[in-house]
XYZ file of C-alpha atoms in Angstrom:
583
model
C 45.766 -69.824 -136.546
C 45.447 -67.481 -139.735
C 46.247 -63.665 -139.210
C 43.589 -61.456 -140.457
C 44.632 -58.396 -140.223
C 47.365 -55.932 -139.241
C 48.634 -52.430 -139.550
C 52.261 -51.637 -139.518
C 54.348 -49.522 -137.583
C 56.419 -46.514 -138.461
C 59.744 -48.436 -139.376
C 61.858 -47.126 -142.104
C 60.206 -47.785 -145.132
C 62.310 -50.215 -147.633
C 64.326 -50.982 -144.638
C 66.084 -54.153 -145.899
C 67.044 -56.947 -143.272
C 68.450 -60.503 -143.072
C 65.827 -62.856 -140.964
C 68.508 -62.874 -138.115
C 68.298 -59.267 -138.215
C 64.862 -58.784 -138.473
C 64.416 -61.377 -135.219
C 66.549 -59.087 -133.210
C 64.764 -55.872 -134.568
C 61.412 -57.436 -133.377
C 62.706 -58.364 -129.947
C 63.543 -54.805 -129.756
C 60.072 -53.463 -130.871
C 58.688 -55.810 -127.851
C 60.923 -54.099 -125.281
C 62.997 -57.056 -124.546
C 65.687 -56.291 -122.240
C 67.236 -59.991 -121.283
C 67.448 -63.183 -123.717
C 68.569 -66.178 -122.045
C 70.359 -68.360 -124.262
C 72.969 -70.979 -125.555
C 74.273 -70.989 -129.326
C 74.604 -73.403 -132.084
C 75.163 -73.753 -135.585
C 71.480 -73.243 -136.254
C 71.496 -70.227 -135.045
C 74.514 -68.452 -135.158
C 73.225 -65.712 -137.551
C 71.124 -64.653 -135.197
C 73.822 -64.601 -132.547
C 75.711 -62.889 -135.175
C 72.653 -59.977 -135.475
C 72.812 -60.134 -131.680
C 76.534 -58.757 -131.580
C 75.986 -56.438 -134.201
C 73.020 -54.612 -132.975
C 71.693 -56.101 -130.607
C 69.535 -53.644 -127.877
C 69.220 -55.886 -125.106
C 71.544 -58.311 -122.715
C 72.017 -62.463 -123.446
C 72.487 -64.270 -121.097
C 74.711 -67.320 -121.705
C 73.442 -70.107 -119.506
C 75.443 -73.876 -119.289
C 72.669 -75.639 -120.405
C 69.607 -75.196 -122.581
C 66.834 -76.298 -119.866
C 68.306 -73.281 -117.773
C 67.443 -70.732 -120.107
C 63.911 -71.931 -120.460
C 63.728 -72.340 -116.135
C 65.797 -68.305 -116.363
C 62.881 -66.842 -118.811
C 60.386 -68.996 -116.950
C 61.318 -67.266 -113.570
C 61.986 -63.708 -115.046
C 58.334 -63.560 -116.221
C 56.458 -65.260 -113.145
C 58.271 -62.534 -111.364
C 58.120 -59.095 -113.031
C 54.884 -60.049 -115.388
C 57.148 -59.110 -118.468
C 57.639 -61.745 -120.838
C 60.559 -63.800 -120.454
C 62.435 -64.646 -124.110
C 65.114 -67.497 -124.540
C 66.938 -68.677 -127.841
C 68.050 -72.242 -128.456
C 69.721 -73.898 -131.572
C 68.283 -77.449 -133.331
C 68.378 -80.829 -132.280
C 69.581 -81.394 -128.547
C 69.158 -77.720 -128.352
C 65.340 -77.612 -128.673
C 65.025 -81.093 -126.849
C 67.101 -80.024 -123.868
C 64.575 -77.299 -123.591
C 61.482 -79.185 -123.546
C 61.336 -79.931 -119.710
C 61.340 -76.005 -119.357
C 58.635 -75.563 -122.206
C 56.236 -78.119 -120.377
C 57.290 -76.629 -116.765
C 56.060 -72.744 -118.173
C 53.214 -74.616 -119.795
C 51.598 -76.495 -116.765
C 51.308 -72.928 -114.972
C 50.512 -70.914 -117.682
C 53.654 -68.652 -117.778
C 53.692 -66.353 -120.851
C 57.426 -67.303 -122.726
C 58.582 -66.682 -126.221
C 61.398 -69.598 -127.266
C 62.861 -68.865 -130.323
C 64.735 -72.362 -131.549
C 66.962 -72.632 -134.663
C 66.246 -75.556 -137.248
C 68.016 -77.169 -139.957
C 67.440 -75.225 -143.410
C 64.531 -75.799 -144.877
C 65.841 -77.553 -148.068
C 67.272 -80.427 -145.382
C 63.649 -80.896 -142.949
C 62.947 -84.242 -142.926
C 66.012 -85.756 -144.345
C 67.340 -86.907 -141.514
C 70.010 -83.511 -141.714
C 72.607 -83.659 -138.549
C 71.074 -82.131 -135.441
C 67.422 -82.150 -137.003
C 64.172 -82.846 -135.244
C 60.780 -81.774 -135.396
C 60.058 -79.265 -133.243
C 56.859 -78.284 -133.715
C 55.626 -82.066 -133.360
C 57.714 -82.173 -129.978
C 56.796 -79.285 -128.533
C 52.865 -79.034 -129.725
C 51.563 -80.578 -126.455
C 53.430 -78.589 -123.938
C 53.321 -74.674 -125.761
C 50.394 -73.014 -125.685
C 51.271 -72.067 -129.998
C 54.002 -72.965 -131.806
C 55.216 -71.884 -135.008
C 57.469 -73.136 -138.334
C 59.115 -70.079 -140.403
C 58.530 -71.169 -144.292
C 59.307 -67.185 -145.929
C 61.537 -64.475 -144.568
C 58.590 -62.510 -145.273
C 56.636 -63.906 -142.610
C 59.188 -63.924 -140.240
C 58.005 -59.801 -138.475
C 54.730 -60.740 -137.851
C 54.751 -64.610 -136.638
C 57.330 -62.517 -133.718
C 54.199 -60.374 -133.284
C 51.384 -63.433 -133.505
C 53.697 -65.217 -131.031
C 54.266 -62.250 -128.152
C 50.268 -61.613 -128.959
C 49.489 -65.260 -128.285
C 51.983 -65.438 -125.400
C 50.022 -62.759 -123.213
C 46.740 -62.432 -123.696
C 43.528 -65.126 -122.593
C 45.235 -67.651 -120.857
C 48.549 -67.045 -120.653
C 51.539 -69.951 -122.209
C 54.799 -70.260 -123.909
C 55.126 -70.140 -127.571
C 57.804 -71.436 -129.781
C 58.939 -70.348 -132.865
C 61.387 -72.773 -134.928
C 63.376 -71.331 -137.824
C 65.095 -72.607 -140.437
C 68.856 -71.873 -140.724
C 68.098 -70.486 -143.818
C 65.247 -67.872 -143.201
C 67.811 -66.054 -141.397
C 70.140 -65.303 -144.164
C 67.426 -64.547 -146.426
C 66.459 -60.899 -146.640
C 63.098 -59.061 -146.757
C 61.956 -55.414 -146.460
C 61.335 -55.055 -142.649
C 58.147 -54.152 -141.741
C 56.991 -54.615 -137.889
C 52.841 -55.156 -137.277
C 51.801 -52.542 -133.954
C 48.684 -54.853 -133.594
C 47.771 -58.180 -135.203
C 44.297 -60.094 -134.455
C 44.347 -63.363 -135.586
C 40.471 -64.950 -137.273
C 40.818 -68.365 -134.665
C 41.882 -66.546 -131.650
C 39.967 -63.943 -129.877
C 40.334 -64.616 -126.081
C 37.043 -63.313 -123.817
C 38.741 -60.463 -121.147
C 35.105 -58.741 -119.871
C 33.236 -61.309 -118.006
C 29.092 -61.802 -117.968
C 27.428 -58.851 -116.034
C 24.338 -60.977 -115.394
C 26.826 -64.440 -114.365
C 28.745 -61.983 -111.933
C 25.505 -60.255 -110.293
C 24.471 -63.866 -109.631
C 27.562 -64.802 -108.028
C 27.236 -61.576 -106.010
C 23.725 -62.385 -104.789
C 25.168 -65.817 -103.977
C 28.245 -64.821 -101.911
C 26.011 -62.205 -100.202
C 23.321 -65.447 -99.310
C 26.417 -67.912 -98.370
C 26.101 -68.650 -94.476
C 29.833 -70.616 -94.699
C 31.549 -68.980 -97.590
C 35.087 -69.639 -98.873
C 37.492 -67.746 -101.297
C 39.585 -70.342 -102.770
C 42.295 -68.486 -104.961
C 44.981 -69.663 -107.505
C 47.499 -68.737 -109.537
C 45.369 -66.747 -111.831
C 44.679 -64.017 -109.833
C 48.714 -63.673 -110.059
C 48.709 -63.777 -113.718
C 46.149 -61.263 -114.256
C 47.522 -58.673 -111.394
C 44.559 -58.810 -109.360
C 46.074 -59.036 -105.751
C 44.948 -55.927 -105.105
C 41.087 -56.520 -106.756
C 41.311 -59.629 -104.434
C 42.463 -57.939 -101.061
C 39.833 -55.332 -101.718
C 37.232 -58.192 -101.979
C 38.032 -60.267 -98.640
C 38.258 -57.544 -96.792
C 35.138 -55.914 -98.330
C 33.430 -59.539 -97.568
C 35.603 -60.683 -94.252
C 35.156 -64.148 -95.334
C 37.930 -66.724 -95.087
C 40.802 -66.864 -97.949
C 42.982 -69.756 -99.235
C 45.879 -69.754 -101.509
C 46.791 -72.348 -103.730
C 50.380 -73.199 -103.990
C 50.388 -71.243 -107.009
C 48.666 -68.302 -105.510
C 50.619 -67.745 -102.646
C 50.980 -63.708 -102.389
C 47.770 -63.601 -103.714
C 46.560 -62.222 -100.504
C 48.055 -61.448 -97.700
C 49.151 -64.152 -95.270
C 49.718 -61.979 -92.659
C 45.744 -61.140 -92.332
C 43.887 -63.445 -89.778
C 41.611 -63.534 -93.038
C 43.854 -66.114 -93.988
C 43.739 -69.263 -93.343
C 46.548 -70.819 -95.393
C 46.776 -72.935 -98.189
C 44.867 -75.651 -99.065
C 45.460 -79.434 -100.317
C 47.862 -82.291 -100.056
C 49.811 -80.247 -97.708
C 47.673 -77.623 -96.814
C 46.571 -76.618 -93.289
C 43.860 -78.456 -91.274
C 41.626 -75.040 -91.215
C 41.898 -74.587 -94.862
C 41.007 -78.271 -96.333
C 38.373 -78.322 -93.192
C 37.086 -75.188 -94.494
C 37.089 -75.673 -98.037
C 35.258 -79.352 -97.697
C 32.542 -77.515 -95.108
C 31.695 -74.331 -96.988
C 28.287 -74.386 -98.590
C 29.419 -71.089 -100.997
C 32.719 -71.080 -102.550
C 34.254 -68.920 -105.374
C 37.615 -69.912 -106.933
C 39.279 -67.024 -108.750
C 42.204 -68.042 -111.023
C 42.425 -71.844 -109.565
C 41.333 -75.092 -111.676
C 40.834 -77.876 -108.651
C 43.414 -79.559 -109.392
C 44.259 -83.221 -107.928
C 47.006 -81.812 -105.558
C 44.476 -79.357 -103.980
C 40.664 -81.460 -103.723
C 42.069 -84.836 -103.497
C 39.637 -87.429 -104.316
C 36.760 -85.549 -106.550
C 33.897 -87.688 -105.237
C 35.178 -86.910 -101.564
C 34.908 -83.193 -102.316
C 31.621 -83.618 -104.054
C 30.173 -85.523 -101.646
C 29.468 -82.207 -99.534
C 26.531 -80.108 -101.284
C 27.672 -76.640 -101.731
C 27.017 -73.721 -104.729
C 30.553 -72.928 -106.732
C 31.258 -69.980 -108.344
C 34.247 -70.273 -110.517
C 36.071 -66.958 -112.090
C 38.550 -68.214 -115.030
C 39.998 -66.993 -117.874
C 39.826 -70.492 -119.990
C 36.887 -71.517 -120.026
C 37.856 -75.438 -120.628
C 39.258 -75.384 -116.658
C 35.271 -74.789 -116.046
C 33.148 -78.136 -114.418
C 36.395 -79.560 -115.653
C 36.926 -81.906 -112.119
C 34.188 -80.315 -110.188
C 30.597 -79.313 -110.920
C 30.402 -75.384 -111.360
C 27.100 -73.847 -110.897
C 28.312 -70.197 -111.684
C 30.914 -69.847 -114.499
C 32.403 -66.802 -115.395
C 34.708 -66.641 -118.392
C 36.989 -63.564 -118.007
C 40.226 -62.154 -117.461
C 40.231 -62.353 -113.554
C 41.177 -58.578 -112.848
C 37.993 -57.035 -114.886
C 35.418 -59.787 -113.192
C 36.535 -58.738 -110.027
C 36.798 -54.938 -110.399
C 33.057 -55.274 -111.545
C 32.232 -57.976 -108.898
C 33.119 -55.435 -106.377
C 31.540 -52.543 -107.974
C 28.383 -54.648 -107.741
C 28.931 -55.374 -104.478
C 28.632 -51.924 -103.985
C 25.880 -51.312 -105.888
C 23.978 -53.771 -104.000
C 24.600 -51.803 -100.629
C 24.620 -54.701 -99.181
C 26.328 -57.363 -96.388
C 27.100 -60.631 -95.352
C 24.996 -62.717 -93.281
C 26.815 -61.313 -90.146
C 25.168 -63.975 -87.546
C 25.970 -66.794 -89.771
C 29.340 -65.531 -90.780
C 30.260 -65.283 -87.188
C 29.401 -68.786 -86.350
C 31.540 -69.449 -89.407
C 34.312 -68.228 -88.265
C 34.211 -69.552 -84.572
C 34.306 -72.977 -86.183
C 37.023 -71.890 -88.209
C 39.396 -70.613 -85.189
C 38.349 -74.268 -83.833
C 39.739 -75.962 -86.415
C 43.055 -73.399 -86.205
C 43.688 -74.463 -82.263
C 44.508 -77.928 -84.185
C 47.902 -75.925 -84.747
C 49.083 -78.337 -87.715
C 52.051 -76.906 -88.440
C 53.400 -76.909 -85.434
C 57.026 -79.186 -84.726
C 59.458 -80.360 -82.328
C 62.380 -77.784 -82.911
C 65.454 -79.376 -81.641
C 69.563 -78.214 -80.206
C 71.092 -81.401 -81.210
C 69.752 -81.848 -84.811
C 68.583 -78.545 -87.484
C 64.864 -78.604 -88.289
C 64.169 -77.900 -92.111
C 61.358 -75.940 -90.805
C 63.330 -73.906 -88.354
C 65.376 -72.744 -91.049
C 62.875 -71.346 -93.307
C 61.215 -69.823 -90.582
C 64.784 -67.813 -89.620
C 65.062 -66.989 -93.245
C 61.834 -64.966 -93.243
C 62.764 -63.558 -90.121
C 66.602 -62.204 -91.226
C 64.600 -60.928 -94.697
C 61.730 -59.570 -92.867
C 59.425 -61.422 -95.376
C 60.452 -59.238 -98.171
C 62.447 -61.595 -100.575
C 61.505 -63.104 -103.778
C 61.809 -66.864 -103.160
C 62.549 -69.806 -105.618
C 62.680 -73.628 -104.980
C 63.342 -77.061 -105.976
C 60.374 -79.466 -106.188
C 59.507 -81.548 -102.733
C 60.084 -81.768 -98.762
C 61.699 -78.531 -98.998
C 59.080 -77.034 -101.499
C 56.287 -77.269 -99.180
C 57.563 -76.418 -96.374
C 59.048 -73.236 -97.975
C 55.342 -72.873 -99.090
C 54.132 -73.502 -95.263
C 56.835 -71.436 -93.268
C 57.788 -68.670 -95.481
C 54.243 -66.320 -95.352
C 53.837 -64.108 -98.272
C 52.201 -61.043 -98.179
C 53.281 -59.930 -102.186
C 52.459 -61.426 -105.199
C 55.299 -62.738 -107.502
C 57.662 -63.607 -104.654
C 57.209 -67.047 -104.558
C 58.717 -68.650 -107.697
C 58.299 -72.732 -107.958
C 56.979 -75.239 -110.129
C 53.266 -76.340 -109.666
C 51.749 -78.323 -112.615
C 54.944 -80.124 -113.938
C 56.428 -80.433 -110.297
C 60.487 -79.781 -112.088
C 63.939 -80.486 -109.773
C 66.293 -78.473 -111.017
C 64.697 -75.420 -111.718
C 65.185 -73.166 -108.234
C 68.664 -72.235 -109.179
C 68.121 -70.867 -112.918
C 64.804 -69.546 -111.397
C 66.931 -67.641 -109.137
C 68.634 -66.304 -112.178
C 65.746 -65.390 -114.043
C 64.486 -63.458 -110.811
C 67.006 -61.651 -110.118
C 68.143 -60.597 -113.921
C 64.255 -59.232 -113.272
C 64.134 -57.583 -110.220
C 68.214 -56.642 -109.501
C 68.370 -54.607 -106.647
C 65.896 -57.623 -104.686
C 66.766 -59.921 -102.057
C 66.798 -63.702 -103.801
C 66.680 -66.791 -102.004
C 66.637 -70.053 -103.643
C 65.584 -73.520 -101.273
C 66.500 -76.753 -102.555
C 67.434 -80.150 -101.719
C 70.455 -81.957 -102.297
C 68.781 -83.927 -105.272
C 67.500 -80.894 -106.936
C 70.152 -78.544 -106.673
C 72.880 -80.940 -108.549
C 70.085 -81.382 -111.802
C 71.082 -77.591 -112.907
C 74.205 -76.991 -110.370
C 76.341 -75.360 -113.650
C 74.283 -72.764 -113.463
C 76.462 -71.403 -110.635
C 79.009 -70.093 -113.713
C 76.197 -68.435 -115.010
C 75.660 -66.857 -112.069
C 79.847 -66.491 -111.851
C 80.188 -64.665 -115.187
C 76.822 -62.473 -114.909
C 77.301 -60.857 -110.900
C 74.259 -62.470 -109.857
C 73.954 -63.260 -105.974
C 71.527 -65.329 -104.771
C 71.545 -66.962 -101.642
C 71.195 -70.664 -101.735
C 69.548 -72.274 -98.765
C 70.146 -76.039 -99.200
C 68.547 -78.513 -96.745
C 70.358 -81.104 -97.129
C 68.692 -84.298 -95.633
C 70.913 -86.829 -97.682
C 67.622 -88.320 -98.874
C 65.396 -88.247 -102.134
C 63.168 -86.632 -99.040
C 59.475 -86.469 -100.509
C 60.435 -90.049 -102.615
C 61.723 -91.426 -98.746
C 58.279 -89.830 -97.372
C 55.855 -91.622 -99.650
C 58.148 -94.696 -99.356
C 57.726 -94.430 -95.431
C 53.854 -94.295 -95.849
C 52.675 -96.517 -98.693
C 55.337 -98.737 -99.333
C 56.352 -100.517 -95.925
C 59.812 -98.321 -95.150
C 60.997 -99.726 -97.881
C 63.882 -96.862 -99.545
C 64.364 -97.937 -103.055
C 66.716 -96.245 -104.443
C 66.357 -92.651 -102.542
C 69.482 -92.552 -100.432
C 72.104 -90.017 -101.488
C 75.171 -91.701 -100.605
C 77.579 -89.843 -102.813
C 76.891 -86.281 -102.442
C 80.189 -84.012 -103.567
C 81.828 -81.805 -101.328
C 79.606 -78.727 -101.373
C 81.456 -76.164 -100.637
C 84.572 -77.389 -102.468
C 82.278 -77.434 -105.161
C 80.836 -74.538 -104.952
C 83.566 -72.362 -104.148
C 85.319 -73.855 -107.440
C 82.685 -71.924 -108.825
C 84.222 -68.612 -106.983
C 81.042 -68.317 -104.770
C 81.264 -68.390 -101.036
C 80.238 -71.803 -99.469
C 79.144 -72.701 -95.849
C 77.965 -76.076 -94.002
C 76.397 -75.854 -91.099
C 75.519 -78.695 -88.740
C 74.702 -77.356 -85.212
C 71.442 -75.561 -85.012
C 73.014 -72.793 -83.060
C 74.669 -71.571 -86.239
C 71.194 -71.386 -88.095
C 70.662 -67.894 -87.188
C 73.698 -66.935 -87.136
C 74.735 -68.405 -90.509
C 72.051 -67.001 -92.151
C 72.415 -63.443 -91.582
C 75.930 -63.420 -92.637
C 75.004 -65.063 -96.304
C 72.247 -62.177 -96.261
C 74.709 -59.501 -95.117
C 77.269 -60.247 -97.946
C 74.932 -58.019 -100.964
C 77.668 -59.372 -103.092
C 78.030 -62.662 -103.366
C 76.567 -65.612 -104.357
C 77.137 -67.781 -100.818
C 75.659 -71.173 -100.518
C 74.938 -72.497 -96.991
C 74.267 -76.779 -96.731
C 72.691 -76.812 -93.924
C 72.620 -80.896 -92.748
C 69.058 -81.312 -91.581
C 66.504 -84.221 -89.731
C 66.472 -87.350 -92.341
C 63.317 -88.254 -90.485
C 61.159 -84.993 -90.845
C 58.235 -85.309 -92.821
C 55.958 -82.817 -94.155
C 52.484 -82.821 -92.088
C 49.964 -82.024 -92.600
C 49.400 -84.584 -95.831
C 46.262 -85.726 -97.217
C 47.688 -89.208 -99.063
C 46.487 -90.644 -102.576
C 42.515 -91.022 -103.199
C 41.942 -89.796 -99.872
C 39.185 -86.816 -99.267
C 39.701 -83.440 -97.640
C 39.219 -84.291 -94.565
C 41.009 -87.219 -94.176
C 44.601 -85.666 -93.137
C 47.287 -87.191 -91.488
C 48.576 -84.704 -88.844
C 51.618 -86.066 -88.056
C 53.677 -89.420 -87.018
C 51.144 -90.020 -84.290
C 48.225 -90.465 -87.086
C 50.275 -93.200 -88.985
C-alpha cells in the first residue's frame, strides 16, 4: 500500500522529535486513552517517551498475549480502537495468538512491536525475528519502519487501515533505532492511500432488489452477524425487524445485535443454536444476512444447506465473504449501517408490506418448532447445573452486564442462557475459538467501560492459560467477577470425545487443579467455592454486591452436562441432536 496523498495538521512547525517521541505524540493525536503493554529492550525508548510525556494510561499486563486479548476486548466493547505495545522476539511472538484472535473477527487493533535496529535485521541479532513475515497472515496490514521520517504517517496509514472497510488489526514493527533518530514532527489529519479505498455506500439498484425480494418472501429470515456490531447498526437492524416482523437470528458473534428479549427472536443459530433457529434458517425460501459470512460453525454441511432452494440476499462490507460458502443471488457491498438506513428508507418509499397471510403461516410453524423447548434441562439440589448458574447471573445483573468468556462448554451456554438485549456486551472469541482470553478480556472491558458491571465465565482449563492476569487486575483496581464452572474436565474436548470417539477421554481430565481460592486470594482478590446448589444464588449476589473487588467464585458443576442442542461434524441443519436421548 503506497500513500498518495496527505495534508498535515496544525503541529508546531519545526517541532523536532525522537521516533519514540513522535510514536507517543501520534497516539495522542488519535485520542488514545489506554495502551496495554509489556517492555523490553526494543522498546524502551518508547517507554522512556511514555514517562516523559506521555497523555494516556499503560497498562502493564504479565504477559504479552494479555495485552493483545486487553486491546482486543477494549475495542469489541466501546468501538474505540484498542492499542498495545510489545518489544522483539518472544515479545511479538507471544502476541501472535492475540493478533490472529482480533483478526478472525475483524476487531480494529493497532500493535506497535519493537525490533532489533535496523543495521542488525537479518543477522541473526539476539531477540530478532521477522515480524512482518509472522504476522502477515493474521493482521489485516502490517508495517516495517525504514526512516524516522516515515514514522507520523505509517501511525496514521495504520489507525486509517485499522477502522475503516472491514475492520482488522494492524502491526507496526520498529526498529530500535528509528526511535532514537529524530525528525521534524509533522502529524497527517487525513491520509488516502492509491491501493486502498474501501466501498461504505452500497448499490441503490442491488438494495431496491433486495427490498422487492424481502417484501415477495412468503418464509423470510434475518440471519445477522457480527457485522452489524462492527458497523453500529443495532439500532438500523431493530428498526428493520420490527418494520418487517419477520423472524431474527444472531450469530454467536452478533449476539446484542437485536434484542433477545423480542418474541421476534428466535435465538441463535448453528452448531449449538436453537431448534427454531437452524429449522428456520434451513426452511426459509428468502433470507438476508447482514454482517455474517456462513461460516462452518453456523450452516454446517454447505451441500445440506444448499440443498433447500431459497433467494439470499447478503449485506457485507468485504466483498470476498460474498458466494464465498454459499451461493448469493443479491450482493451488496457496503458498510452495513448505510445499506440498511437506505434499505429502510426504501422500504418506506415502497409503502409497502409483507405478505401478511403467508407470514402468519410462517410464524405458526415457527412457534411449532419453539414448543420443541431445546434448551430446556434437568436442574438439580444435589449437584449445580452450569446452566442454572448463568441463568442466576443474568437474573442478580438484571441482564445489564458486559460479559466475557473462555472458549467451550461454558462459552455456549453463556451464549444460550445469558439473553442480550445490547450490543457490545458479549465479549468472546468466534473465528480463532482462544482459551485464555476471558480474563484479559475482562480487563480490556472494563479499562473501557469503568463504572460497568463485568463478568467473566470460564472453565477450569481456560482460566489457568492467562490466570497472571489477576496482578494486573491487583495493581490496576479492576473488579471483575469471575464465574468459573468448574467441571474438572477439558468439557467441550470430553463432549466430542463422548460422541465421536467411543467415551474414550484422552487426555481431558483435570486431575491437578490448584487450590483456587488459595490461589486466587494470593493474588489479594476475594475467592469463593461453592458446591451445593443452594448457595448459587446466594453466592452470586454477594460477589456482585462487593463493587470493589475482584472475587472469584469456583463453582463445582455436573461433569456429565453437555451442551444440546448440537448439530455434529458434516451434518446438515436439521439434523440436531437434542439431547442424551437422541444419542
Amino acid at each position: 500500500m503506497t500513500s498518495e496523498t496527505s495534508t498535515s495538521s496544525n503541529n508546531k512547525i519545526g517541532e523536532e522529535l525522537t521516533g519514540a517521541e513522535i510514536v507517543v505524540r501520534c497516539l495522542a493525536e488519535e485520542g488514545v486513552e489506554h495502551v496495554f503493554g509489556y517492555p523490553g529492550g526494543a522498546v524502551l525508548y518508547i517507554y522512556d517517551a511514555i514517562f516523559n510525556h506521555s497523555k494516556f494510561q499503560h497498562i502493564l499486563v504479565r504477559h504479552e498475549q494479555a495485552a493483545v486479548h486487553a486491546a482486543d476486548a477494549y475495542s469489541r466493547s466501546s468501538n474505540k480502537v484498542g492499542v498495545c505495545l510489545v518489544t522483539s522476539g518472544p515479545g511479538v511472538t507471544n502476541a501472535v495468538t492475540g493478533l490472529a484472535t482480533a483478526y478472525m473477527d475483524s476487531i480494529p487493533m493497532i500493535v506497535i512491536s519493537g525490533q532489533v535496529p535496523s543495521h542488525a535485521i537479518g543477522l541473526d541479532a539476539f531477540q530478532e525475528c521477522d515480524t512482518v513475515g509472522i504476522t502477515r497472515p493474521c493482521v489485516k496490514h502490517n508495517f516495517l519502519v525504514k526512516d524516522v521520517k516515515d514514522l507520523a504517517a505509517t501511525m496514521k496509514k495504520a489507525f486509517f487501515i485499522a477502522t475503516t472497510g472491514r475492520p482488522g488489526p494492524v502491526l507496526i514493527d520498529i526498529p530500535k533505532d528509528i526511535t532514537m533518530h529524530k525528525c521534524v514532527f509533522e502529524y497527517p489529519q487525513e491520509v488516502e492511500m492509491r491501493s486502498y479505498k474501501p466501498v461504505d455506500k452500497g448499490h441503490s439498484g442491488q438494495i431496491r432488489k433486495a427490498v422487492q425480494l424481502l417484501l415477495q418472501a412468503e418464509r423470510p429470515m434475518i440471519y445477522t452477524g457480527g457485522g452489524v456490531i462492527l458497523a453500529n447498526a443495532s439500532e438500523e437492524l431493530n428498526r428493520l425487524v420490527d418494520r418487517l416482523g419477520y423472524p431474527c437470528t444472531n450469530t454467536l458473534m452478533g449476539l446484542g445485535a437485536y434484542k433477545a428479549s423480542s418474541d421476534k427472536f428466535v435465538g441463535m443459530p448453528g452448531m449449538h443454536g436453537t431448534y427454531e433457529a437452524n429449522m428456520a434458517m434451513q426452511h426459509s425460501d428468502v433470507m438476508i444476512a447482514i454482517g455474517a459470512r456462513f461460516d462452518d460453525r453456523v450452516i454446517g454441511n454447505p451441500k445440506h444447506f444448499s440443498a433447500t432452494p431459497r433467494k439470499i440476499i447478503h449485506i457485507d462490507i468485504d466483498p470476498s465473504s460474498i458466494s464465498k460458502r454459499v451461493k448469493v443471488d443479491i450482493p451488496i457491498v457496503g458498510n452495513v449501517k448505510e445499506v440498511l438506513v437506505e434499505l429502510l428508507a426504501q422500504l418506506d418509499a415502497a409503502d409497502a408490506k409483507p405478505n401478511s397471510v403467508a407470514l402468519s403461516a410462517w410464524w405458526k410453524q415457527i412457534n411449532e418448532w419453539r414448543k420443541r423447548d431445546c434448551l430446556k434441562f434437568t436442574d438439580s439440589t444435589e449437584v449445580i447445573k452450569p446452566q442454572s448458574v448463568i441463568q442466576k447471573v443474568w437474573e442478580v445483573t438484571k441482564g445489564d452486564a458486559f460479559i466475557t468468556s473462555d472458549v467451550g462448554q461454558h462459552q455456549m451456554w453463556a451464549a444460550q442462557y445469558y439473553p442480550f438485549d445490547k450490543p457490545r456486551r458479549w465479549i468472546n472469541s468466534g473465528g480463532l475459538g482462544t482459551m485464555g482470553v476471558g480474563l484479559p478480556y475482562a480487563m480490556g472491558v472494563q479499562k473501557a467501560n469503568p463504572d460497568a458491571t463485568v463478568a467473566c465465565i470460564t472453565g477450569e482449563a481456560s482460566i489457568q492459560m492467562c490466570i497472571q492476569e489477576l496482578a494486573t487486575c491487583k495493581q490496576y483496581h479492576l473488579t471483575p467477577k469471575i464465574i468459573l464452572l468448574n467441571n474438572r474436565f477439558l468439557g467441550m474436548v470430553r463432549q466430542w470425545q463422548q460422541l465421536e470417539y467411543g467415551s474414550r477421554y484422552s487426555e481431558s481430565y483435570m486431575d491437578s487443579l490448584p487450590d483456587f481460592n488459595k490461589l486466587v486470594e494470593s493474588y489479594g482478590h476475594v475467592g469463593m467455592k461453592i458446591e451445593n446448589p443452594a448457595d448459587v444464588d446466594g453466592a452470586l449476589k454477594e460477589a456482585f454486591d462487593m463493587k470493589d473487588r475482584l472475587v472469584f467464585m469456583n463453582f463445582i458443576t455436573d461433569q456429565t452436562e453437555n451442551v444440546w442442542p448440537m448439530v455434529k461434524t458434516g451434518k446438515g441443519l436439521t439434523e440436531m441432536l437434542l439431547g442424551s436421548e437422541d444419542l
